[in-house]
Coordinates of N, CA and C in Angstrom, one line a residue:
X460 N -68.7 -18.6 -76.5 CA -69.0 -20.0 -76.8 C -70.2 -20.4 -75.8
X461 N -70.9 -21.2 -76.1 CA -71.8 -21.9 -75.2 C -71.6 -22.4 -74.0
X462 N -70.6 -22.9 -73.6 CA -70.3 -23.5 -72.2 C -70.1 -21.8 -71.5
X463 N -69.2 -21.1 -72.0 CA -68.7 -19.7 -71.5 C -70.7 -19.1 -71.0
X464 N -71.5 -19.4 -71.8 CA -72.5 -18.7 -71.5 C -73.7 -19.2 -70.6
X465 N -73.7 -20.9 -70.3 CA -74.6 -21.8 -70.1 C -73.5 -22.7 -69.5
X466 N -73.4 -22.5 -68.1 CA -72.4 -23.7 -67.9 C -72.8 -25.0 -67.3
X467 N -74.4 -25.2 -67.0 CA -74.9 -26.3 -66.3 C -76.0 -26.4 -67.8
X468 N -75.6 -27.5 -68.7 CA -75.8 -27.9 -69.7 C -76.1 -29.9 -68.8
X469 N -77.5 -30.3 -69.2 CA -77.3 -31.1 -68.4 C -77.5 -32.0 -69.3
X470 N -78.2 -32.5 -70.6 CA -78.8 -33.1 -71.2 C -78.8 -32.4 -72.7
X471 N -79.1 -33.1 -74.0 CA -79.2 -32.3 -75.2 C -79.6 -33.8 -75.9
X472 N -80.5 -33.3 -76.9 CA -80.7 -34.3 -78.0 C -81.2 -33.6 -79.5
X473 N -81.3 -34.1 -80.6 CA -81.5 -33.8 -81.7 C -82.5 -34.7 -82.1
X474 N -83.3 -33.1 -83.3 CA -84.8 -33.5 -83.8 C -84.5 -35.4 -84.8
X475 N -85.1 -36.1 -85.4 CA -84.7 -36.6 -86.5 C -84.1 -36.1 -87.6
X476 N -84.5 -35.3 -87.9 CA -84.0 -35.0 -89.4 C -83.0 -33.5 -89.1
X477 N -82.2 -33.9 -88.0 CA -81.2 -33.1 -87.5 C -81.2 -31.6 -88.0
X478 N -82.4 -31.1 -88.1 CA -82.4 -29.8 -87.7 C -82.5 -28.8 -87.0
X479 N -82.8 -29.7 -85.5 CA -82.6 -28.7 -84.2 C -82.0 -29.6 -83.3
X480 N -81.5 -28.5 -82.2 CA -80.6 -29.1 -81.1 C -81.2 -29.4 -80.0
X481 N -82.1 -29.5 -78.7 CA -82.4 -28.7 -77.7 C -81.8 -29.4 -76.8
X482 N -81.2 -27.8 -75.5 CA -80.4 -28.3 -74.5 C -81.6 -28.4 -73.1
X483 N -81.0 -28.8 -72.1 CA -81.5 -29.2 -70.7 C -80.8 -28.3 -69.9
X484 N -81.2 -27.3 -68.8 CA -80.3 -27.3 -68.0 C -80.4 -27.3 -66.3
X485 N -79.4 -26.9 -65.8 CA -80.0 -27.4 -64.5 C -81.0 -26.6 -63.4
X486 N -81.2 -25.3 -64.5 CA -82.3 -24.8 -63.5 C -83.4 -25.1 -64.1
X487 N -83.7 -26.3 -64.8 CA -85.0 -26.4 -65.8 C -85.2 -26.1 -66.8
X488 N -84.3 -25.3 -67.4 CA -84.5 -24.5 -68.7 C -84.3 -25.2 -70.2
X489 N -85.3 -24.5 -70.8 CA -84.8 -25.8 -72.2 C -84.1 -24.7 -73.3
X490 N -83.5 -25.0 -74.1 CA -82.5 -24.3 -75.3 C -83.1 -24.7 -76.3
X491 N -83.5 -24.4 -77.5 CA -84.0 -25.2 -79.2 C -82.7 -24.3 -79.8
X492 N -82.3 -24.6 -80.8 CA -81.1 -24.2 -81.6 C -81.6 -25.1 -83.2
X493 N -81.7 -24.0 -83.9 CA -82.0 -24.4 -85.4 C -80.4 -24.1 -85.9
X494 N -80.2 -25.4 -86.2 CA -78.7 -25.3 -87.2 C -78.5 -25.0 -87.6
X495 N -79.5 -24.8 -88.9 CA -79.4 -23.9 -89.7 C -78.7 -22.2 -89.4
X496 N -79.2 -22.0 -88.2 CA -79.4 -20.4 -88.2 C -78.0 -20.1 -87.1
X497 N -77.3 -21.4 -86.6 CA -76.3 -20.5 -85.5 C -75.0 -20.6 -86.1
X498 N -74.2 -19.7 -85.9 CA -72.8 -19.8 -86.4 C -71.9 -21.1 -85.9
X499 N -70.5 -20.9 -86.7 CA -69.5 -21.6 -86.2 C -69.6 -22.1 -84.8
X500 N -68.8 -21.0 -83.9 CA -68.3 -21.2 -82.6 C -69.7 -21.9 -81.4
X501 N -70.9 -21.9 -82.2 CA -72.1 -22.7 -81.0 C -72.4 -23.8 -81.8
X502 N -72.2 -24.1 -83.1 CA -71.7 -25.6 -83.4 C -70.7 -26.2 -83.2
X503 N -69.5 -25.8 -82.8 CA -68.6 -26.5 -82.2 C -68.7 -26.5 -81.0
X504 N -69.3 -25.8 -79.5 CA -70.0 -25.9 -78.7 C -70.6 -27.1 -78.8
X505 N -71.6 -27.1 -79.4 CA -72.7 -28.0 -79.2 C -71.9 -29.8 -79.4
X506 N -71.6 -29.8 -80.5 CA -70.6 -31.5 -80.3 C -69.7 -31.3 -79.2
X507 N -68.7 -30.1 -79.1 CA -68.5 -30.8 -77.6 C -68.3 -30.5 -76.4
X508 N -70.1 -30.0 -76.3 CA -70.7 -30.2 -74.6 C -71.3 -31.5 -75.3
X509 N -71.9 -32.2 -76.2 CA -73.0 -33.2 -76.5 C -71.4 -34.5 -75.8
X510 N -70.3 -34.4 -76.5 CA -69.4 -35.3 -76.1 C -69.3 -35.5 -74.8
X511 N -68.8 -34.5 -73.6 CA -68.7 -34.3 -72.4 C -70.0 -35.0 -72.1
X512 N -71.0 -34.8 -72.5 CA -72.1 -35.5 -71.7 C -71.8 -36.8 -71.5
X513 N -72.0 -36.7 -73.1 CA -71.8 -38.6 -73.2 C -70.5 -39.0 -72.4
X514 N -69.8 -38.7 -72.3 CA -68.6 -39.0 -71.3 C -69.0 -38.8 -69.7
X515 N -69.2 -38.4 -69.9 CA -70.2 -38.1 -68.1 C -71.2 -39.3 -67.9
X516 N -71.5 -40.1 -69.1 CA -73.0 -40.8 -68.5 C -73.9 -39.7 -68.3
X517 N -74.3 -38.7 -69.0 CA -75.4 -38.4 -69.6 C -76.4 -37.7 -70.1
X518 N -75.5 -38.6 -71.1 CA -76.6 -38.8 -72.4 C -75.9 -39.8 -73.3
X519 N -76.7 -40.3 -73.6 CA -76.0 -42.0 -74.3 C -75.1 -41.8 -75.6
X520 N -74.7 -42.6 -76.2 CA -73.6 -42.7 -77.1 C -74.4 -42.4 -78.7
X521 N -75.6 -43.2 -78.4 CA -76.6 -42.9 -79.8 C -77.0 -41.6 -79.9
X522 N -77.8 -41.1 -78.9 CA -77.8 -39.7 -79.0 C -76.4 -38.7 -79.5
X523 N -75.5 -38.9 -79.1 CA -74.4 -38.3 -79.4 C -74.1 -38.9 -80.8
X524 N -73.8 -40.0 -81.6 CA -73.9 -40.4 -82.8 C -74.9 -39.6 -83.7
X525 N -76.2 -39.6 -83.3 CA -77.1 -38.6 -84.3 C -76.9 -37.2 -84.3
X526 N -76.3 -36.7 -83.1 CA -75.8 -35.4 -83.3 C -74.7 -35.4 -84.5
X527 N -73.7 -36.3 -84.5 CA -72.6 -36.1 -85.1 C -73.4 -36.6 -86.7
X528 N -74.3 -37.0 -86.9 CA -75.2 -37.5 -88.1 C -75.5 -36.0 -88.7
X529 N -75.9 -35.0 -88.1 CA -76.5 -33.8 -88.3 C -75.0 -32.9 -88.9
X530 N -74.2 -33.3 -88.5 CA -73.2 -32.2 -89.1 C -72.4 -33.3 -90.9
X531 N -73.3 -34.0 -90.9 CA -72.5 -35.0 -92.2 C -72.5 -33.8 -93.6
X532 N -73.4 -32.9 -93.7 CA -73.2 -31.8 -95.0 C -72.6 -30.3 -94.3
X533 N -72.0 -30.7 -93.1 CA -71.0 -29.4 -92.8 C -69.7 -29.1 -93.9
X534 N -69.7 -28.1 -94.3 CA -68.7 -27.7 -95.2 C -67.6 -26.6 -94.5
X535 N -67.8 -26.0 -93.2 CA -66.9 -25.5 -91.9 C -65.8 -26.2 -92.2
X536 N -64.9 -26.2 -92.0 CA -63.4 -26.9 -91.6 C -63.1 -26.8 -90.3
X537 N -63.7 -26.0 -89.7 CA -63.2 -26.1 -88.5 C -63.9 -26.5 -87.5
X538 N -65.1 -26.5 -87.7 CA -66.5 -27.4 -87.2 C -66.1 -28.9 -87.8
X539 N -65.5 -28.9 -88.9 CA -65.5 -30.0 -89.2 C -64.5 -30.9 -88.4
X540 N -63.0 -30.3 -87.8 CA -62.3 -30.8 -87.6 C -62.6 -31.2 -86.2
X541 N -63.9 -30.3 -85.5 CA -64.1 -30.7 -83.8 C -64.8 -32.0 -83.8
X542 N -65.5 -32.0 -84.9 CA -66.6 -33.4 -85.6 C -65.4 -34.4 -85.2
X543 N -64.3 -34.4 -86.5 CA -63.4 -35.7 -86.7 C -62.7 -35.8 -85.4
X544 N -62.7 -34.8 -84.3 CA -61.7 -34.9 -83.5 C -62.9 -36.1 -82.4
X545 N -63.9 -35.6 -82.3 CA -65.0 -36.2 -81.0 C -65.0 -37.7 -82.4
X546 N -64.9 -38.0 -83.5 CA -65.3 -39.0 -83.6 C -64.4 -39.9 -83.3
X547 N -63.2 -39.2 -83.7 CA -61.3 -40.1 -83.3 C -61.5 -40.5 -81.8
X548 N -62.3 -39.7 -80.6 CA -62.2 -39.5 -79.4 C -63.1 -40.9 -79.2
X549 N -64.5 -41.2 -79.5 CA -65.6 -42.4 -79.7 C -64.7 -43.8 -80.0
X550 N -64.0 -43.5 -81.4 CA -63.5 -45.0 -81.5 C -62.6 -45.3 -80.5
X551 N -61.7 -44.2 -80.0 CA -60.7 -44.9 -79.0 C -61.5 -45.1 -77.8
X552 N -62.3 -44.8 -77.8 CA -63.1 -45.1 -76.2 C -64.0 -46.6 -76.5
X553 N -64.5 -46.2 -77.6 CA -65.4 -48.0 -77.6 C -64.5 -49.3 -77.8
X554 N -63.4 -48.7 -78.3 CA -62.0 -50.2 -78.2 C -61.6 -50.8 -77.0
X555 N -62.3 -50.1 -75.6 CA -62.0 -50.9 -74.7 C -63.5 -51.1 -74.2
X556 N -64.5 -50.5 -74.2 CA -65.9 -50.1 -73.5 C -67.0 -51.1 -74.4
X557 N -66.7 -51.4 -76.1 CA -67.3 -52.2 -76.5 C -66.3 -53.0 -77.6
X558 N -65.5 -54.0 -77.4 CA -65.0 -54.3 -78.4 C -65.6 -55.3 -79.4
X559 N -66.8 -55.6 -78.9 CA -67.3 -56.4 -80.2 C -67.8 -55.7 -80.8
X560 N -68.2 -54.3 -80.3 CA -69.1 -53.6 -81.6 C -67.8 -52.2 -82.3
X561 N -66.8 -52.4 -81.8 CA -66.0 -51.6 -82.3 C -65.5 -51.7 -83.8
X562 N -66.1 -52.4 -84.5 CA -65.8 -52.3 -85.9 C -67.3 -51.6 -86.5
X563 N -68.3 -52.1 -85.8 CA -69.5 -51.3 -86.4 C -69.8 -50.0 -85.9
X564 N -69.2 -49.6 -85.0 CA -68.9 -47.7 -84.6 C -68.1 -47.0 -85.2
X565 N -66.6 -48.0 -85.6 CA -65.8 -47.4 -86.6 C -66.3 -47.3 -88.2
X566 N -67.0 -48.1 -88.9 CA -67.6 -48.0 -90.0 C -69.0 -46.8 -89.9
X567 N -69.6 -46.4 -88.6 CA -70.0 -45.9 -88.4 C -70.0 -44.4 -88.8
X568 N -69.1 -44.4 -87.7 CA -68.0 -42.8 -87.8 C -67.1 -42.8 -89.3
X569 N -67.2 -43.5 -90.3 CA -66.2 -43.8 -91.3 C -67.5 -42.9 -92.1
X570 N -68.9 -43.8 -92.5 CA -69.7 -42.9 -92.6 C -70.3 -41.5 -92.5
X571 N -70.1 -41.3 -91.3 CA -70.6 -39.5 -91.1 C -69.4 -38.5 -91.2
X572 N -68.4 -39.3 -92.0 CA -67.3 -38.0 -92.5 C -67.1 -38.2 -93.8
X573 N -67.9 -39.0 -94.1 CA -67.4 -39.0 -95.8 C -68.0 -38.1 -96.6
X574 N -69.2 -38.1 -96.3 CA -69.8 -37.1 -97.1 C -68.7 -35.5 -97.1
X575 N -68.3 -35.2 -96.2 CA -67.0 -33.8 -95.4 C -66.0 -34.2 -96.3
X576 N -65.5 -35.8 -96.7 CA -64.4 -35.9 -96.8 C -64.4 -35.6 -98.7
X577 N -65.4 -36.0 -99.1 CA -65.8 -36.2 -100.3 C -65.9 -34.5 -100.6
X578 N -66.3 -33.9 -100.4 CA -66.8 -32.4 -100.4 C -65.5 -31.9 -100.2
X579 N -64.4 -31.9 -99.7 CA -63.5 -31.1 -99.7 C -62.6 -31.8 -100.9
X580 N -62.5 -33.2 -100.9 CA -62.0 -33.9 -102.0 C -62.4 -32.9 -103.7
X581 N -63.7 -32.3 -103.5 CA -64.4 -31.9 -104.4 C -63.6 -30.8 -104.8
X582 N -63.7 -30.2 -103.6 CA -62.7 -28.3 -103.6 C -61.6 -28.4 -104.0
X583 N -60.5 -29.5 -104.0 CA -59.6 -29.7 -104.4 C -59.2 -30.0 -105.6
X584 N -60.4 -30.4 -106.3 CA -59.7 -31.1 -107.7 C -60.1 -30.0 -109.0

């Protein structure tokens, strides 16, 4: 996994059109990660070291939201479920940290799993 390999991860952000990752770390060094091209186990890495950040103060909550924007056509289940888990993780943390904007972070997060939710809905029927 990525933490296992890179343990001073200090910063990370994503391109616009969420096709690359790139990490920071603490001896200077920068990481690019094309989505496209890495397996499972360093996409579930990557949401969550990106979460730990944001939980650490940093790297902001937006940045961490566009990350989780990048995995909305993940078809993984199990990528998918570290997604819904860091997003379950966001709303309980903004219910005390922002409560006025906690309905617009939960409609938020309601958004970047539908498309996942809709897609498996698909496999099913």
């Amino acid at each position: 996994m990525l933490m296992q390999k890179i343990t001073r991860l200090n910063c990370s952000s994503i391109s616009h059109d969420g096709s690359l990752v790139v990490g920071g770390f603490s001896d200077s060094s920068v990481k690019v990660w094309d989505m496209s091209k890495i397996g499972q186990p360093a996409k579930m890495c990557i949401v969550e070291d990106s979460y730990a950040l944001s939980v650490a103060c940093k790297q902001t909550l937006t940045s961490l939201l566009r990350l989780l924007n990048a995995y909305n056509d993940e078809s993984d289940y199990t990528v998918l479920s570290h997604v819904t888990s860091v997003c379950l993780s966001i709303s309980k943390i903004t219910v005390d940290a922002t409560p006025d904007m906690n309905k617009d972070i939960k409609q938020l997060l309601i958004n970047l799993l539908l498309p996942a939710a809709m897609y498996a809905n698909r496999l099913h029927i």
